[in-house]
Tab-separated table of C-alpha atoms and ligand atoms in Angstrom:
chain	number	residue	atom	x	y	z
A	1	MET	CA	16.289	106.741	-4.560
A	2	ILE	CA	18.411	103.607	-5.068
A	3	ALA	CA	16.255	103.050	-7.767
A	4	GLN	CA	16.796	106.138	-9.378
A	5	THR	CA	20.451	106.647	-9.411
A	6	SER	CA	20.338	102.855	-10.524
A	7	LYS	CA	17.904	103.929	-13.709
A	8	ALA	CA	20.145	107.013	-14.559
A	9	PHE	CA	23.294	105.011	-14.464
A	10	PHE	CA	22.027	102.644	-16.647
A	11	HIS	CA	20.331	105.196	-19.330
A	12	ALA	CA	23.571	106.826	-19.558
A	13	LEU	CA	25.533	103.656	-20.188
A	14	ALA	CA	22.458	102.740	-22.592
A	15	ARG	CA	24.706	105.557	-24.751
A	16	SER	CA	28.187	104.155	-24.684
A	17	ARG	CA	29.014	102.306	-28.296
A	18	THR	CA	32.086	100.737	-26.541
A	19	LEU	CA	29.344	99.068	-24.229
A	20	LYS	CA	26.900	98.034	-27.182
A	21	ARG	CA	29.684	96.664	-29.534
A	22	LEU	CA	31.267	94.252	-26.253
A	23	ALA	CA	27.655	93.238	-25.328
A	24	SER	CA	26.428	92.914	-28.755
A	25	ARG	CA	29.493	91.043	-29.554
A	26	TYR	CA	28.837	88.628	-26.048
A	27	GLY	CA	25.710	88.850	-25.230
A	28	MET	CA	23.817	86.855	-27.712
A	29	ARG	CA	26.729	84.323	-28.880
A	30	HIS	CA	25.220	80.632	-27.254
A	31	PRO	CA	22.063	79.714	-25.768
A	32	GLY	CA	23.603	80.407	-22.242
A	33	SER	CA	24.806	83.806	-23.179
A	34	PHE	CA	24.230	86.327	-20.422
A	35	ALA	CA	21.572	88.687	-22.491
A	36	ARG	CA	19.587	85.324	-23.893
A	37	ARG	CA	18.629	85.691	-19.979
A	38	PHE	CA	15.745	88.284	-20.775
A	39	ILE	CA	15.720	88.265	-24.831
A	40	VAL	CA	14.865	84.814	-26.090
A	41	GLY	CA	16.997	85.731	-29.583
A	42	GLU	CA	17.850	87.379	-32.174
A	43	ASP	CA	15.539	85.764	-35.193
A	44	VAL	CA	11.807	85.133	-35.782
A	45	ASP	CA	12.727	81.583	-35.596
A	46	GLU	CA	13.990	81.701	-32.519
A	47	ALA	CA	11.170	83.584	-30.657
A	48	LEU	CA	7.995	81.579	-32.162
A	49	GLY	CA	10.144	78.482	-30.510
A	50	ALA	CA	10.447	79.958	-27.152
A	51	ALA	CA	6.723	81.323	-27.598
A	52	ARG	CA	5.324	77.816	-28.618
A	53	ALA	CA	7.018	76.211	-25.320
A	54	ILE	CA	5.546	79.295	-23.022
A	55	GLN	CA	2.122	78.641	-24.663
A	56	ALA	CA	2.348	75.241	-24.290
A	57	SER	CA	3.298	75.810	-20.463
A	58	GLY	CA	-0.459	77.213	-20.152
A	59	LEU	CA	1.111	80.768	-19.982
A	60	MET	CA	-0.886	83.406	-22.573
A	61	LEU	CA	2.235	85.789	-24.419
A	62	THR	CA	2.635	88.719	-26.468
A	63	LEU	CA	5.736	89.212	-29.077
A	64	ASP	CA	7.624	92.066	-29.196
A	65	GLN	CA	10.226	92.719	-32.077
A	66	LEU	CA	12.431	94.651	-30.348
A	67	GLY	CA	13.953	98.240	-32.011
A	68	GLU	CA	12.880	101.850	-30.682
A	69	SER	CA	14.176	105.371	-31.551
A	70	VAL	CA	14.825	105.169	-35.141
A	71	ALA	CA	16.837	107.590	-36.704
A	72	SER	CA	15.446	107.718	-40.332
A	73	MET	CA	12.239	106.831	-42.528
A	74	ALA	CA	13.613	104.359	-43.942
A	75	GLU	CA	14.242	102.556	-40.861
A	76	ALA	CA	11.572	103.418	-39.642
A	77	ASP	CA	10.004	101.335	-42.620
A	78	ALA	CA	12.054	98.301	-42.104
A	79	ALA	CA	10.728	98.148	-38.961
A	80	THR	CA	7.470	98.118	-40.215
A	81	ARG	CA	7.949	95.543	-42.710
A	82	GLY	CA	9.478	93.683	-40.283
A	83	TYR	CA	6.704	93.848	-37.977
A	84	LEU	CA	4.398	92.522	-41.015
A	85	GLY	CA	6.630	89.796	-41.623
A	86	VAL	CA	6.179	88.937	-37.942
A	87	ILE	CA	2.968	88.736	-38.522
A	88	ASP	CA	2.644	86.311	-40.938
A	89	ARG	CA	4.793	84.496	-39.592
A	90	ILE	CA	2.430	83.885	-36.193
A	91	VAL	CA	-0.062	83.472	-38.213
A	92	ALA	CA	1.526	80.805	-40.252
A	93	SER	CA	2.763	79.368	-37.119
A	94	GLY	CA	-0.545	79.066	-35.465
A	95	ILE	CA	0.618	80.555	-31.703
A	96	GLU	CA	-1.306	83.394	-30.355
A	97	ARG	CA	-2.041	86.339	-31.841
A	98	ASN	CA	-0.740	89.161	-29.840
A	99	ILE	CA	2.222	91.600	-30.239
A	100	SER	CA	3.632	94.840	-28.439
A	101	LEU	CA	5.414	97.630	-30.244
A	102	LYS	CA	7.263	100.768	-29.958
A	103	LEU	CA	5.601	104.086	-31.654
A	104	THR	CA	8.984	105.382	-32.092
A	105	GLN	CA	10.379	102.119	-33.795
A	106	LEU	CA	7.827	103.157	-36.619
A	107	GLY	CA	9.424	106.806	-36.741
A	108	LEU	CA	7.653	108.810	-34.450
A	109	SER	CA	10.261	111.251	-33.820
A	110	VAL	CA	11.575	111.513	-37.236
A	111	ASP	CA	7.566	111.993	-38.653
A	112	ARG	CA	4.364	111.735	-37.140
A	113	ALA	CA	2.168	111.412	-40.016
A	114	THR	CA	4.214	108.382	-41.671
A	115	SER	CA	4.836	106.617	-38.291
A	116	VAL	CA	0.834	106.687	-38.474
A	117	ASP	CA	0.854	105.541	-42.142
A	118	ASN	CA	3.517	102.592	-40.297
A	119	LEU	CA	1.369	101.744	-37.863
A	120	ARG	CA	-1.964	101.429	-40.274
A	121	ARG	CA	-0.291	99.546	-41.819
A	122	ILE	CA	0.615	96.780	-39.597
A	123	LEU	CA	-3.148	96.965	-37.925
A	124	ASP	CA	-4.843	96.487	-41.223
A	125	ALA	CA	-2.443	93.409	-41.590
A	126	ALA	CA	-3.314	92.512	-38.216
A	127	SER	CA	-6.440	92.691	-37.995
A	128	PRO	CA	-8.140	90.272	-40.595
A	129	HIS	CA	-6.379	87.350	-38.048
A	130	GLN	CA	-8.267	89.079	-35.449
A	131	PHE	CA	-4.431	89.862	-33.747
A	132	PHE	CA	-4.369	91.692	-30.471
A	133	VAL	CA	-1.239	95.057	-30.687
A	134	ARG	CA	-0.079	96.676	-27.749
A	135	VAL	CA	1.297	99.970	-28.346
A	136	ASP	CA	3.814	100.175	-25.462
A	137	MET	CA	4.548	103.399	-23.451
A	138	GLU	CA	8.246	105.539	-23.605
A	139	ASP	CA	9.590	108.117	-22.287
A	140	SER	CA	7.785	111.330	-21.506
A	141	PRO	CA	8.633	113.506	-24.469
A	142	VAL	CA	6.748	111.056	-26.158
A	143	THR	CA	3.605	110.217	-23.927
A	144	GLN	CA	1.094	113.070	-25.498
A	145	VAL	CA	1.782	112.250	-28.766
A	146	THR	CA	1.157	108.201	-28.010
A	147	LEU	CA	-1.486	108.356	-26.569
A	148	GLU	CA	-2.958	111.071	-29.493
A	149	VAL	CA	-1.353	108.595	-32.265
A	150	PHE	CA	-3.235	105.641	-30.281
A	151	GLU	CA	-6.745	107.523	-30.143
A	152	THR	CA	-6.713	108.619	-33.713
A	153	MET	CA	-6.669	104.878	-34.408
A	154	TRP	CA	-9.313	104.272	-32.464
A	155	GLN	CA	-11.865	106.644	-33.117
A	156	GLN	CA	-11.200	105.595	-37.426
A	157	GLY	CA	-12.672	101.833	-35.577
A	158	TYR	CA	-8.931	100.245	-34.964
A	159	ARG	CA	-10.320	98.549	-31.789
A	160	ASN	CA	-7.675	95.488	-31.754
A	161	ALA	CA	-4.495	97.875	-30.063
A	162	GLY	CA	-4.523	98.946	-26.721
A	163	ILE	CA	-2.573	101.116	-25.025
A	164	ALA	CA	0.498	101.415	-21.820
A	165	LEU	CA	0.118	103.374	-19.049
A	166	GLN	CA	2.982	104.297	-16.471
A	167	SER	CA	2.173	104.999	-12.840
A	168	TYR	CA	5.366	106.891	-12.207
A	169	LEU	CA	3.790	109.706	-14.593
A	170	PRO	CA	0.802	111.263	-12.462
A	171	ARG	CA	-0.538	112.061	-15.580
A	172	SER	CA	-1.890	108.453	-16.253
A	173	VAL	CA	-4.503	108.802	-13.513
A	174	ALA	CA	-6.213	111.263	-16.192
A	175	ASP	CA	-5.342	108.850	-18.937
A	176	ALA	CA	-6.594	105.948	-17.239
A	177	ARG	CA	-9.850	107.544	-16.557
A	178	ARG	CA	-10.491	108.894	-20.375
A	179	MET	CA	-8.650	105.690	-22.082
A	180	ASN	CA	-11.614	103.661	-19.595
A	181	ALA	CA	-13.971	106.136	-21.027
A	182	LEU	CA	-13.176	104.854	-25.114
A	183	GLY	CA	-13.309	101.458	-23.458
A	184	ALA	CA	-9.613	100.732	-24.724
A	185	ARG	CA	-7.527	97.781	-23.556
A	186	VAL	CA	-4.904	99.607	-20.562
A	187	ARG	CA	-1.708	97.968	-19.457
A	188	ILE	CA	-0.463	98.959	-16.146
A	189	VAL	CA	3.342	99.533	-15.567
A	190	LYS	CA	5.514	101.400	-12.827
A	191	GLY	CA	7.573	102.702	-16.046
A	192	ALA	CA	10.791	102.023	-16.962
A	193	TYR	CA	12.697	104.525	-18.360
A	194	LYS	CA	15.050	107.645	-16.079
A	195	GLU	CA	12.375	110.902	-15.841
A	196	PRO	CA	12.972	113.945	-14.129
A	197	LYS	CA	10.875	115.141	-10.876
A	198	GLU	CA	9.233	117.377	-12.901
A	199	VAL	CA	7.240	115.544	-14.882
A	200	ALA	CA	7.545	112.005	-12.281
A	201	HIS	CA	7.316	110.207	-9.254
A	202	GLN	CA	10.256	109.868	-8.131
A	203	ASP	CA	9.465	107.725	-4.963
A	204	LYS	CA	9.164	104.056	-5.359
A	205	ALA	CA	5.710	104.451	-2.246
A	206	ASP	CA	3.964	107.145	-4.671
A	207	VAL	CA	5.044	104.516	-7.792
A	208	ASP	CA	3.327	102.133	-5.970
A	209	ALA	CA	0.299	103.798	-4.364
A	210	ALA	CA	-0.415	105.162	-8.156
A	211	PHE	CA	-0.312	101.707	-9.646
A	212	VAL	CA	-3.146	100.599	-6.878
A	213	GLU	CA	-4.918	103.576	-8.168
A	214	ILE	CA	-5.020	103.175	-11.530
A	215	THR	CA	-5.056	99.496	-10.739
A	216	LYS	CA	-8.617	99.408	-9.341
A	217	ARG	CA	-9.900	102.358	-11.957
A	218	LEU	CA	-9.165	99.891	-14.720
A	219	LEU	CA	-10.198	97.199	-12.529
A	220	ALA	CA	-13.813	99.021	-11.922
A	221	ASP	CA	-14.088	101.263	-14.951
A	222	GLY	CA	-11.688	99.001	-17.504
A	223	ASN	CA	-12.182	96.796	-20.512
A	224	TYR	CA	-10.040	93.406	-19.875
A	225	PRO	CA	-7.040	95.284	-18.564
A	226	ALA	CA	-3.509	93.957	-17.914
A	227	ILE	CA	-1.574	94.019	-14.709
A	228	ALA	CA	1.967	94.085	-15.757
A	229	THR	CA	4.234	94.038	-12.559
A	230	HIS	CA	6.464	91.120	-10.886
A	231	ASP	CA	5.548	92.840	-7.615
A	232	PRO	CA	4.101	90.455	-5.304
A	233	ALA	CA	2.514	93.902	-3.228
A	234	MET	CA	1.019	95.026	-6.413
A	235	ILE	CA	-0.099	91.406	-7.564
A	236	ASP	CA	-2.119	91.331	-3.980
A	237	ALA	CA	-3.246	94.342	-4.500
A	238	THR	CA	-5.046	93.891	-7.074
A	239	LYS	CA	-6.223	90.290	-6.467
A	240	ALA	CA	-7.656	91.656	-2.879
A	241	PHE	CA	-9.686	94.252	-4.359
A	242	ALA	CA	-10.632	92.088	-7.288
A	243	ALA	CA	-11.850	89.687	-4.705
A	244	GLU	CA	-14.101	92.481	-2.888
A	245	ARG	CA	-15.896	93.419	-5.922
A	246	GLY	CA	-17.018	90.248	-7.370
A	247	ILE	CA	-14.181	90.770	-10.489
A	248	ALA	CA	-13.776	87.164	-11.925
A	249	LYS	CA	-10.235	86.090	-13.081
A	250	GLU	CA	-11.593	85.990	-16.536
A	251	LYS	CA	-12.133	90.019	-16.424
A	252	TYR	CA	-8.505	91.150	-15.801
A	253	GLU	CA	-4.662	89.540	-17.056
A	254	PHE	CA	-1.070	89.662	-15.470
A	255	GLN	CA	1.195	90.497	-17.322
A	256	MET	CA	5.033	89.684	-16.543
A	257	LEU	CA	8.593	90.177	-18.833
A	258	TYR	CA	10.248	86.626	-20.184
A	259	GLY	CA	12.873	85.750	-17.567
A	260	ILE	CA	11.789	87.855	-14.641
A	261	ARG	CA	9.869	85.717	-11.449
A	262	ARG	CA	9.148	82.601	-13.419
A	263	ASP	CA	7.899	81.053	-10.240
A	264	LEU	CA	5.228	83.838	-9.506
A	265	GLN	CA	4.279	83.592	-13.592
A	266	ASN	CA	3.234	79.784	-12.696
A	267	GLN	CA	2.075	79.995	-9.212
A	268	LEU	CA	-0.617	82.588	-10.758
A	269	LYS	CA	-1.370	80.539	-13.398
A	270	ALA	CA	-1.840	77.547	-11.058
A	271	ASP	CA	-4.507	79.505	-8.895
A	272	GLY	CA	-5.858	80.137	-11.579
A	273	TYR	CA	-5.345	83.855	-12.557
A	274	ARG	CA	-4.466	84.355	-16.652
A	275	VAL	CA	-0.665	84.840	-16.990
A	276	ARG	CA	0.831	86.514	-19.711
A	277	VAL	CA	4.643	86.717	-20.448
A	278	TYR	CA	6.296	89.880	-23.183
A	279	VAL	CA	8.605	88.110	-25.068
A	280	PRO	CA	11.102	89.928	-26.892
A	281	PHE	CA	13.176	89.465	-29.620
A	282	GLY	CA	15.327	90.699	-32.421
A	283	ARG	CA	19.013	92.091	-33.068
A	284	GLU	CA	18.245	95.679	-31.291
A	285	TRP	CA	17.842	94.089	-28.028
A	286	PHE	CA	20.801	96.874	-25.881
A	287	PRO	CA	18.477	99.472	-24.875
A	288	TYR	CA	15.840	96.892	-23.657
A	289	PHE	CA	18.282	94.928	-21.909
A	290	MET	CA	20.184	97.958	-20.310
A	291	ARG	CA	16.418	98.594	-18.805
A	292	ARG	CA	15.991	95.624	-17.060
A	293	LEU	CA	19.813	96.083	-15.858
A	294	GLY	CA	18.386	99.353	-14.168
A	295	GLU	CA	16.124	98.038	-12.657
A	296	ARG	CA	17.785	95.395	-10.935
A	297	PRO	CA	21.590	96.212	-10.484
A	298	ALA	CA	21.969	92.410	-8.895
A	299	ASN	CA	21.369	91.872	-12.690
A	300	VAL	CA	25.105	92.792	-13.696
A	301	GLY	CA	26.475	90.121	-11.762
A	302	PHE	CA	25.698	86.966	-14.243
A	303	VAL	CA	26.333	89.538	-17.117
A	304	ILE	CA	30.075	89.916	-15.576
A	305	LYS	CA	29.921	86.356	-15.218
A	306	GLY	CA	28.785	85.625	-18.380
A	307	ILE	CA	31.435	87.958	-20.372
A	308	LEU	CA	34.155	86.250	-18.993
A	309	ARG	CA	33.266	82.897	-19.269
A	310	ASP	CA	32.698	83.882	-22.769
A	311	ARG	CA	35.745	85.481	-23.080
B	401	FAD	C1	4.573	92.820	-19.245
B	401	FAD	C2	5.060	94.044	-18.985
B	401	FAD	C3	5.181	95.304	-20.246
B	401	FAD	C4	5.913	96.237	-19.948
B	401	FAD	N1	5.857	97.317	-20.609
B	401	FAD	C5	6.569	98.859	-20.431
B	401	FAD	C6	6.180	99.821	-21.202
B	401	FAD	O1	5.205	99.605	-22.373
B	401	FAD	N2	6.302	100.669	-20.718
B	401	FAD	C7	7.637	100.631	-19.670
B	401	FAD	O2	7.807	102.024	-19.711
B	401	FAD	N3	7.577	100.108	-18.685
B	401	FAD	C8	7.193	98.841	-19.223
B	401	FAD	N4	7.326	97.761	-18.335
B	401	FAD	C9	8.347	97.934	-17.502
B	401	FAD	C10	7.879	98.255	-16.150
B	401	FAD	O3	7.451	99.398	-16.268
B	401	FAD	C11	8.614	97.745	-14.819
B	401	FAD	O4	9.849	98.711	-15.352
B	401	FAD	C12	9.060	96.883	-14.678
B	401	FAD	O5	7.831	95.871	-14.616
B	401	FAD	C13	9.619	96.465	-12.964
B	401	FAD	O6	8.599	96.712	-11.805
B	401	FAD	P1	8.135	96.391	-11.376
B	401	FAD	O7	6.689	96.434	-11.135
B	401	FAD	O8	8.176	94.829	-11.687
B	401	FAD	O9	8.483	96.472	-9.919
B	401	FAD	P2	9.479	96.076	-9.675
B	401	FAD	O10	9.219	97.160	-8.050
B	401	FAD	O11	10.841	97.264	-9.972
B	401	FAD	O12	10.119	95.002	-9.191
B	401	FAD	C14	9.236	94.008	-8.040
B	401	FAD	C15	10.233	92.845	-8.284
B	401	FAD	O13	10.461	92.062	-9.279
B	401	FAD	C16	11.680	91.522	-9.690
B	401	FAD	N5	12.263	92.011	-11.084
B	401	FAD	C17	11.947	93.988	-11.062
B	401	FAD	N6	12.166	93.708	-12.620
B	401	FAD	C18	13.277	93.112	-12.343
B	401	FAD	C19	14.620	92.808	-12.999
B	401	FAD	N7	14.839	93.490	-14.167
B	401	FAD	N8	15.256	91.913	-13.031
B	401	FAD	C20	14.997	90.649	-12.248
B	401	FAD	N9	13.749	90.918	-11.038
B	401	FAD	C21	12.707	91.317	-11.701
B	401	FAD	C22	12.571	91.760	-8.306
B	401	FAD	O14	11.855	90.467	-8.070
B	401	FAD	C23	11.776	92.975	-7.420
B	401	FAD	O15	11.754	93.106	-6.398
B	401	FAD	C24	7.130	96.424	-18.804
B	401	FAD	C25	6.502	94.838	-18.303
B	401	FAD	C26	5.678	94.193	-17.911
B	401	FAD	C27	6.004	93.496	-16.909
């Protein structure tokens, strides 16, 4: 319940233009500015630098050029061209070829057909270089259409892509089953958006139980699932089920967000598990940043400290 209230509060704040202006002014100014706790930087050079360091430490990574809910096809085209540039830079840099993106960044809420074309442009550029492209899952008004676009691409033979599913949506149990039948790679997450009770579990216990249920389904019947969580209970349930079924550590991976539970990331790596870090960068960092605050209100403390220090 507290989690829901906190999410609602931060999602409301995320719509404040004043706050966005203030955060944008202070959040990324210096190497120690507060937004850098979760976002590696605003430009691709900073992202590649951070990615190299993560890779050198033995962790895997996926790069996310932040952006979502664009309001015009011109913005969607700019985001698509941005990703094409990032693909070139990743190839030239020699870091791992793995990116994550959001369909509303490519114009899904403006014109579905054009967003599909934009996704195809990215997949076509990524495929010859053996990239993996993960389609993040956004809020519930676009769940169905996101899955439809993903499945359309899959049917058209794009196999270098995977999808994310959210355990707070009861529908995800059936979606996981369908993705398993397709052979598509799934990232399971709890879900980061404020959703109404008509479509999403509201109690943490229900979200967690669904997470474990879907994780088991993905481990048993899926294709190299990604278990994306910082919750030790979810991680322990994953390890226990995999051990019970004799599922090797190479058959799945854990994923965590940049800046969160680095200790756990390193511990899992040291124990021989595969761990991928989600590395976000870009100028459009504010909504992503606010979701991270909503997940853990204690994070507000370091933001306030950072603003007071930088003023
Ligand atoms: C790799 C990755 C990709 C993701 N992709 C998506 C996506 O496509 N769509 C989507 O809706 N959501 C996505 N998420 C976010 C996810 O839905 C959750 O909101 C987020 O991971 C927090 O849930 P949790 O599983 O860590 O469990 P929780 O029960 O929320 O947290 C468990 C513990 O993790 C730590 N923790 C969690 N969040 C924070 C934080 N913000 N700051 C500091 N500590 C924290 C705390 O120690 C907390 O006690 C993704 C998460 C990861 C790790």
